[in-house]
PDB file of C-alpha atoms in Angstrom:
ATOM      1  CA  UNK A 620     -15.946   8.055 -12.893  1.00 40.00           C
ATOM      2  CA  UNK A 621     -17.273   4.628 -12.064  1.00 42.00           C
ATOM      3  CA  UNK A 622     -20.699   3.985 -10.572  1.00 40.00           C
ATOM      4  CA  UNK A 623     -22.087   0.787  -9.072  1.00 40.00           C
ATOM      5  CA  UNK A 624     -25.447  -0.575 -10.298  1.00 44.00           C
ATOM      6  CA  UNK A 625     -27.316   1.432  -7.643  1.00 40.00           C
ATOM      7  CA  UNK A 626     -25.887   4.679  -8.994  1.00 41.00           C
ATOM      8  CA  UNK A 627     -23.381   5.360  -6.198  1.00 40.00           C
ATOM      9  CA  UNK A 628     -19.931   6.677  -7.045  1.00 47.00           C
ATOM     10  CA  UNK A 629     -17.275   4.009  -6.528  1.00 46.00           C
ATOM     11  CA  UNK A 630     -14.211   5.577  -4.977  1.00 67.00           C
ATOM     12  CA  UNK A 631     -12.180   2.376  -5.224  1.00 78.00           C
ATOM     13  CA  UNK A 632     -11.342   1.324  -8.775  1.00 84.00           C
ATOM     14  CA  UNK A 633     -12.461  -1.996 -10.252  1.00 87.00           C
ATOM     15  CA  UNK A 634      -9.517  -4.415 -10.149  1.00 91.00           C
ATOM     16  CA  UNK A 635      -9.813  -6.950 -12.952  1.00 92.00           C
ATOM     17  CA  UNK A 636      -6.306  -8.314 -12.311  1.00 94.00           C
ATOM     18  CA  UNK A 637      -7.056  -9.379  -8.702  1.00 94.00           C
ATOM     19  CA  UNK A 638      -7.602 -13.131  -9.355  1.00 95.00           C
ATOM     20  CA  UNK A 639      -4.330 -13.395 -11.280  1.00 96.00           C
ATOM     21  CA  UNK A 640      -2.554 -11.374  -8.584  1.00 96.00           C
ATOM     22  CA  UNK A 641      -3.858 -13.670  -5.842  1.00 95.00           C
ATOM     23  CA  UNK A 642      -2.533 -16.732  -7.703  1.00 96.00           C
ATOM     24  CA  UNK A 643       0.864 -15.080  -8.140  1.00 97.00           C
ATOM     25  CA  UNK A 644       1.024 -14.001  -4.487  1.00 96.00           C
ATOM     26  CA  UNK A 645       0.252 -17.585  -3.409  1.00 94.00           C
ATOM     27  CA  UNK A 646       2.950 -18.853  -5.750  1.00 95.00           C
ATOM     28  CA  UNK A 647       5.430 -16.470  -4.098  1.00 95.00           C
ATOM     29  CA  UNK A 648       4.144 -17.278  -0.594  1.00 93.00           C
ATOM     30  CA  UNK A 649       3.100 -13.675   0.083  1.00 92.00           C
ATOM     31  CA  UNK A 650      -0.062 -11.971   1.156  1.00 79.00           C
ATOM     32  CA  UNK A 651      -1.203 -13.733   4.291  1.00 82.00           C
ATOM     33  CA  UNK A 652       1.509 -13.504   6.943  1.00 87.00           C
ATOM     34  CA  UNK A 653       3.970 -10.897   8.208  1.00 92.00           C
ATOM     35  CA  UNK A 654       7.466 -11.105   6.831  1.00 94.00           C
ATOM     36  CA  UNK A 655      10.488  -9.791   8.772  1.00 95.00           C
ATOM     37  CA  UNK A 656      12.257  -8.832   5.533  1.00 96.00           C
ATOM     38  CA  UNK A 657       9.250  -6.726   4.499  1.00 97.00           C
ATOM     39  CA  UNK A 658       9.043  -5.173   7.972  1.00 96.00           C
ATOM     40  CA  UNK A 659      12.702  -4.248   7.596  1.00 97.00           C
ATOM     41  CA  UNK A 660      11.998  -2.767   4.177  1.00 98.00           C
ATOM     42  CA  UNK A 661       9.052  -0.766   5.579  1.00 97.00           C
ATOM     43  CA  UNK A 662      11.377   0.588   8.261  1.00 97.00           C
ATOM     44  CA  UNK A 663      13.846   1.529   5.505  1.00 97.00           C
ATOM     45  CA  UNK A 664      11.018   3.334   3.645  1.00 97.00           C
ATOM     46  CA  UNK A 665      10.236   5.349   6.762  1.00 97.00           C
ATOM     47  CA  UNK A 666      13.882   6.280   7.281  1.00 96.00           C
ATOM     48  CA  UNK A 667      14.420   7.354   3.665  1.00 97.00           C
ATOM     49  CA  UNK A 668      11.209   9.390   3.386  1.00 96.00           C
ATOM     50  CA  UNK A 669      10.901  10.635   6.961  1.00 95.00           C
ATOM     51  CA  UNK A 670       7.302   9.382   7.048  1.00 96.00           C
ATOM     52  CA  UNK A 671       5.854   8.035  10.299  1.00 95.00           C
ATOM     53  CA  UNK A 672       3.962   5.140   8.663  1.00 94.00           C
ATOM     54  CA  UNK A 673       5.127   2.885   5.853  1.00 96.00           C
ATOM     55  CA  UNK A 674       3.927  -0.363   4.364  1.00 95.00           C
ATOM     56  CA  UNK A 675       4.659  -3.173   1.948  1.00 97.00           C
ATOM     57  CA  UNK A 676       1.111  -3.919   0.883  1.00 96.00           C
ATOM     58  CA  UNK A 677      -0.307  -6.892  -1.038  1.00 96.00           C
ATOM     59  CA  UNK A 678      -3.889  -6.613  -2.270  1.00 94.00           C
ATOM     60  CA  UNK A 679      -6.435  -9.312  -3.057  1.00 91.00           C
ATOM     61  CA  UNK A 680     -10.073  -9.037  -4.144  1.00 89.00           C
ATOM     62  CA  UNK A 681     -11.365  -7.898  -0.748  1.00 89.00           C
ATOM     63  CA  UNK A 682      -8.590  -6.598   1.448  1.00 91.00           C
ATOM     64  CA  UNK A 683      -5.111  -5.267   1.772  1.00 92.00           C
ATOM     65  CA  UNK A 684      -2.415  -7.068   3.737  1.00 94.00           C
ATOM     66  CA  UNK A 685       0.591  -5.246   5.164  1.00 95.00           C
ATOM     67  CA  UNK A 686       3.303  -7.898   4.866  1.00 96.00           C
ATOM     68  CA  UNK A 687       5.703  -5.147   5.896  1.00 96.00           C
ATOM     69  CA  UNK A 688       4.662  -2.439   8.331  1.00 95.00           C
ATOM     70  CA  UNK A 689       6.387   0.396  10.156  1.00 95.00           C
ATOM     71  CA  UNK A 690       4.667   2.644  12.699  1.00 91.00           C
ATOM     72  CA  UNK A 691       6.256   5.260  14.963  1.00 89.00           C
ATOM     73  CA  UNK A 692       5.633   3.058  18.000  1.00 81.00           C
ATOM     74  CA  UNK A 693       6.792  -0.120  16.307  1.00 69.00           C
ATOM     75  CA  UNK A 694       3.457  -1.822  17.107  1.00 57.00           C
ATOM     76  CA  UNK A 695       1.972  -4.022  14.417  1.00 49.00           C
ATOM     77  CA  UNK A 696       0.055  -6.886  15.919  1.00 44.00           C
ATOM     78  CA  UNK A 697      -3.682  -7.315  16.275  1.00 35.00           C
ATOM     79  CA  UNK A 698      -6.703  -8.568  14.450  1.00 29.00           C
ATOM     80  CA  UNK A 699      -8.664  -5.748  12.833  1.00 28.00           C
ATOM     81  CA  UNK A 700      -7.087  -2.713  11.253  1.00 33.00           C
ATOM     82  CA  UNK A 701      -9.328   0.062  10.141  1.00 36.00           C
ATOM     83  CA  UNK A 702      -6.751   2.678  10.941  1.00 39.00           C
ATOM     84  CA  UNK A 703      -3.010   2.240  11.173  1.00 44.00           C
ATOM     85  CA  UNK A 704      -2.497   5.768  12.442  1.00 40.00           C
ATOM     86  CA  UNK A 705      -5.492   6.015  14.760  1.00 39.00           C
ATOM     87  CA  UNK A 706      -4.845   2.739  16.526  1.00 40.00           C
ATOM     88  CA  UNK A 707      -1.135   3.448  16.903  1.00 38.00           C
ATOM     89  CA  UNK A 708      -1.816   6.985  18.091  1.00 39.00           C
ATOM     90  CA  UNK A 709      -4.218   5.622  20.697  1.00 39.00           C
ATOM     91  CA  UNK A 710      -1.476   3.310  21.941  1.00 40.00           C
ATOM     92  CA  UNK A 711      -3.249   0.162  20.790  1.00 44.00           C
ATOM     93  CA  UNK A 712      -2.110  -2.635  18.561  1.00 47.00           C
ATOM     94  CA  UNK A 713      -2.096  -2.244  14.807  1.00 56.00           C
ATOM     95  CA  UNK A 714      -3.291  -5.019  12.534  1.00 77.00           C
ATOM     96  CA  UNK A 715      -1.911  -6.054   9.198  1.00 89.00           C
ATOM     97  CA  UNK A 716      -5.279  -5.986   7.376  1.00 89.00           C
ATOM     98  CA  UNK A 717      -7.363  -3.198   5.933  1.00 87.00           C
ATOM     99  CA  UNK A 718     -10.453  -3.229   3.711  1.00 84.00           C
ATOM    100  CA  UNK A 719      -9.785  -2.827   0.005  1.00 87.00           C
ATOM    101  CA  UNK A 720     -11.922   0.329  -0.118  1.00 85.00           C
ATOM    102  CA  UNK A 721      -9.750   2.079   2.491  1.00 85.00           C
ATOM    103  CA  UNK A 722      -6.647   3.949   1.415  1.00 86.00           C
ATOM    104  CA  UNK A 723      -4.994   4.686  -1.881  1.00 89.00           C
ATOM    105  CA  UNK A 724      -2.958   1.579  -2.683  1.00 92.00           C
ATOM    106  CA  UNK A 725      -5.792  -0.049  -4.689  1.00 92.00           C
ATOM    107  CA  UNK A 726      -5.650   2.990  -7.007  1.00 93.00           C
ATOM    108  CA  UNK A 727      -1.906   2.571  -7.447  1.00 96.00           C
ATOM    109  CA  UNK A 728      -2.272  -1.131  -8.272  1.00 96.00           C
ATOM    110  CA  UNK A 729      -5.020  -0.579 -10.851  1.00 95.00           C
ATOM    111  CA  UNK A 730      -3.300   2.474 -12.390  1.00 95.00           C
ATOM    112  CA  UNK A 731       0.079   0.699 -12.300  1.00 97.00           C
ATOM    113  CA  UNK A 732       1.665   4.085 -11.619  1.00 97.00           C
ATOM    114  CA  UNK A 733       3.008   5.854  -8.561  1.00 97.00           C
ATOM    115  CA  UNK A 734       0.691   8.262  -6.784  1.00 96.00           C
ATOM    116  CA  UNK A 735       1.670  11.401  -4.907  1.00 96.00           C
ATOM    117  CA  UNK A 736      -0.921  13.109  -2.720  1.00 95.00           C
ATOM    118  CA  UNK A 737       0.741  15.916  -0.810  1.00 96.00           C
ATOM    119  CA  UNK A 738      -2.586  16.810   0.787  1.00 94.00           C
ATOM    120  CA  UNK A 739      -5.396  14.360   0.095  1.00 93.00           C
ATOM    121  CA  UNK A 740      -7.924  17.080   0.893  1.00 91.00           C
ATOM    122  CA  UNK A 741      -6.879  18.878  -2.305  1.00 92.00           C
ATOM    123  CA  UNK A 742      -8.411  16.035  -4.355  1.00 84.00           C
ATOM    124  CA  UNK A 743     -12.175  15.468  -3.950  1.00 84.00           C
ATOM    125  CA  UNK A 744     -11.916  11.867  -5.164  1.00 81.00           C
ATOM    126  CA  UNK A 745      -9.301  11.023  -2.558  1.00 86.00           C
ATOM    127  CA  UNK A 746     -10.516  13.298   0.245  1.00 77.00           C
ATOM    128  CA  UNK A 747     -13.666  11.143   0.539  1.00 79.00           C
ATOM    129  CA  UNK A 748     -11.695   7.991   1.325  1.00 79.00           C
ATOM    130  CA  UNK A 749     -12.506   6.451   4.738  1.00 76.00           C
ATOM    131  CA  UNK A 750      -8.876   6.769   5.902  1.00 84.00           C
ATOM    132  CA  UNK A 751      -9.223  10.549   5.950  1.00 81.00           C
ATOM    133  CA  UNK A 752     -12.048  10.684   8.500  1.00 76.00           C
ATOM    134  CA  UNK A 753     -11.355   7.446  10.364  1.00 79.00           C
ATOM    135  CA  UNK A 754      -7.583   7.783  10.614  1.00 81.00           C
ATOM    136  CA  UNK A 755      -6.727  11.349   9.766  1.00 87.00           C
ATOM    137  CA  UNK A 756      -4.446  10.528   6.825  1.00 91.00           C
ATOM    138  CA  UNK A 757      -3.491  13.738   5.044  1.00 93.00           C
ATOM    139  CA  UNK A 758      -0.674  12.698   2.698  1.00 94.00           C
ATOM    140  CA  UNK A 759       0.231   9.599   0.708  1.00 95.00           C
ATOM    141  CA  UNK A 760       3.130   8.488  -1.455  1.00 97.00           C
ATOM    142  CA  UNK A 761       3.001   5.053  -3.081  1.00 97.00           C
ATOM    143  CA  UNK A 762       4.317   3.017  -6.002  1.00 98.00           C
ATOM    144  CA  UNK A 763       3.280  -0.322  -7.512  1.00 98.00           C
ATOM    145  CA  UNK A 764       5.312  -3.502  -7.144  1.00 98.00           C
ATOM    146  CA  UNK A 765       5.217  -4.896 -10.687  1.00 98.00           C
ATOM    147  CA  UNK A 766       7.038  -8.215 -10.906  1.00 96.00           C
ATOM    148  CA  UNK A 767       8.748  -9.982 -13.796  1.00 96.00           C
ATOM    149  CA  UNK A 768       5.448 -11.534 -14.920  1.00 96.00           C
ATOM    150  CA  UNK A 769       3.936  -8.068 -15.365  1.00 97.00           C
ATOM    151  CA  UNK A 770       1.553  -8.448 -12.433  1.00 97.00           C
ATOM    152  CA  UNK A 771       1.160  -5.595  -9.958  1.00 97.00           C
ATOM    153  CA  UNK A 772       1.556  -7.567  -6.716  1.00 97.00           C
ATOM    154  CA  UNK A 773       0.807  -4.630  -4.470  1.00 97.00           C
ATOM    155  CA  UNK A 774       2.508  -1.439  -3.390  1.00 97.00           C
ATOM    156  CA  UNK A 775       4.981   0.209  -1.144  1.00 98.00           C
ATOM    157  CA  UNK A 776       3.688   3.360   0.460  1.00 97.00           C
ATOM    158  CA  UNK A 777       4.213   5.943   3.135  1.00 97.00           C
ATOM    159  CA  UNK A 778       1.524   8.048   4.807  1.00 95.00           C
ATOM    160  CA  UNK A 779       1.376  10.921   7.243  1.00 95.00           C
ATOM    161  CA  UNK A 780      -1.322  12.630   9.278  1.00 94.00           C
ATOM    162  CA  UNK A 781       0.049  15.985   8.117  1.00 95.00           C
ATOM    163  CA  UNK A 782       0.330  17.337   4.547  1.00 96.00           C
ATOM    164  CA  UNK A 783       3.779  16.622   3.093  1.00 96.00           C
ATOM    165  CA  UNK A 784       5.540  18.341   0.184  1.00 96.00           C
ATOM    166  CA  UNK A 785       6.717  15.105  -1.469  1.00 96.00           C
ATOM    167  CA  UNK A 786       7.315  16.749  -4.855  1.00 95.00           C
ATOM    168  CA  UNK A 787       9.191  15.178  -7.746  1.00 96.00           C
ATOM    169  CA  UNK A 788      11.953  14.023  -5.396  1.00 97.00           C
ATOM    170  CA  UNK A 789       9.421  11.998  -3.388  1.00 97.00           C
ATOM    171  CA  UNK A 790       7.999  10.489  -6.567  1.00 97.00           C
ATOM    172  CA  UNK A 791      11.427   9.434  -7.809  1.00 98.00           C
ATOM    173  CA  UNK A 792      12.347   8.076  -4.376  1.00 98.00           C
ATOM    174  CA  UNK A 793       9.241   5.893  -4.021  1.00 98.00           C
ATOM    175  CA  UNK A 794       9.625   4.556  -7.575  1.00 98.00           C
ATOM    176  CA  UNK A 795      13.276   3.727  -6.936  1.00 98.00           C
ATOM    177  CA  UNK A 796      12.443   1.985  -3.669  1.00 98.00           C
ATOM    178  CA  UNK A 797       9.712  -0.062  -5.380  1.00 98.00           C
ATOM    179  CA  UNK A 798      12.258  -1.214  -7.973  1.00 98.00           C
ATOM    180  CA  UNK A 799      14.651  -2.107  -5.146  1.00 98.00           C
ATOM    181  CA  UNK A 800      12.036  -4.256  -3.411  1.00 98.00           C
ATOM    182  CA  UNK A 801      11.039  -5.988  -6.647  1.00 98.00           C
ATOM    183  CA  UNK A 802      14.690  -6.950  -7.127  1.00 97.00           C
ATOM    184  CA  UNK A 803      14.690  -8.453  -3.617  1.00 97.00           C
ATOM    185  CA  UNK A 804      11.475 -10.359  -4.383  1.00 97.00           C
ATOM    186  CA  UNK A 805      12.985 -11.756  -7.592  1.00 96.00           C
ATOM    187  CA  UNK A 806      16.181 -12.813  -5.778  1.00 96.00           C
ATOM    188  CA  UNK A 807      14.055 -14.542  -3.143  1.00 94.00           C
ATOM    189  CA  UNK A 808      12.018 -16.310  -5.819  1.00 94.00           C
ATOM    190  CA  UNK A 809      15.242 -17.437  -7.502  1.00 93.00           C
ATOM    191  CA  UNK A 810      16.484 -18.846  -4.187  1.00 88.00           C
ATOM    192  CA  UNK A 811      18.942 -16.021  -3.465  1.00 68.00           C
ATOM    193  CA  UNK A 812      17.556 -14.766  -0.136  1.00 59.00           C
TER     194      UNK A 812
END
């Protein structure tokens, strides 16, 4: 476990690759504005997995940016997201930004491996995340987007406010979908899309 200098447990992992990732995201033109192709991909994620919320998420040193976002209501405008699910459930607008210490995608990026949490409350490390109390997130399924340069640009993920039995099939699905999106990103970079 990692502790900060004051002795508090850090629930969000240290991300030493963030500066390199930010440079690569800028090079690709990602990470600071919504993208209709990523919104479409997030919608595809939701359809394939049956999850109510899905994201294409790019992460910098301080925050997460949902370049692609799908919510059950289809709302994804606004200025300050602390809770995708809570704001959408309340009928308000949903922002594209979330603090880096909220959610599970920063873990996926640092680990560089997919993460399956069928019920986040089963894992003390993850149950203490702010999205559990503030939003009511109970399940998470995410995979890293590792590009041709070897940099983990961000993640694709789906979340639900109910526990979900993702299982091995969910793991394989999210990994396959991440590979599919990376192919699209490479085609775009090469001038194909």
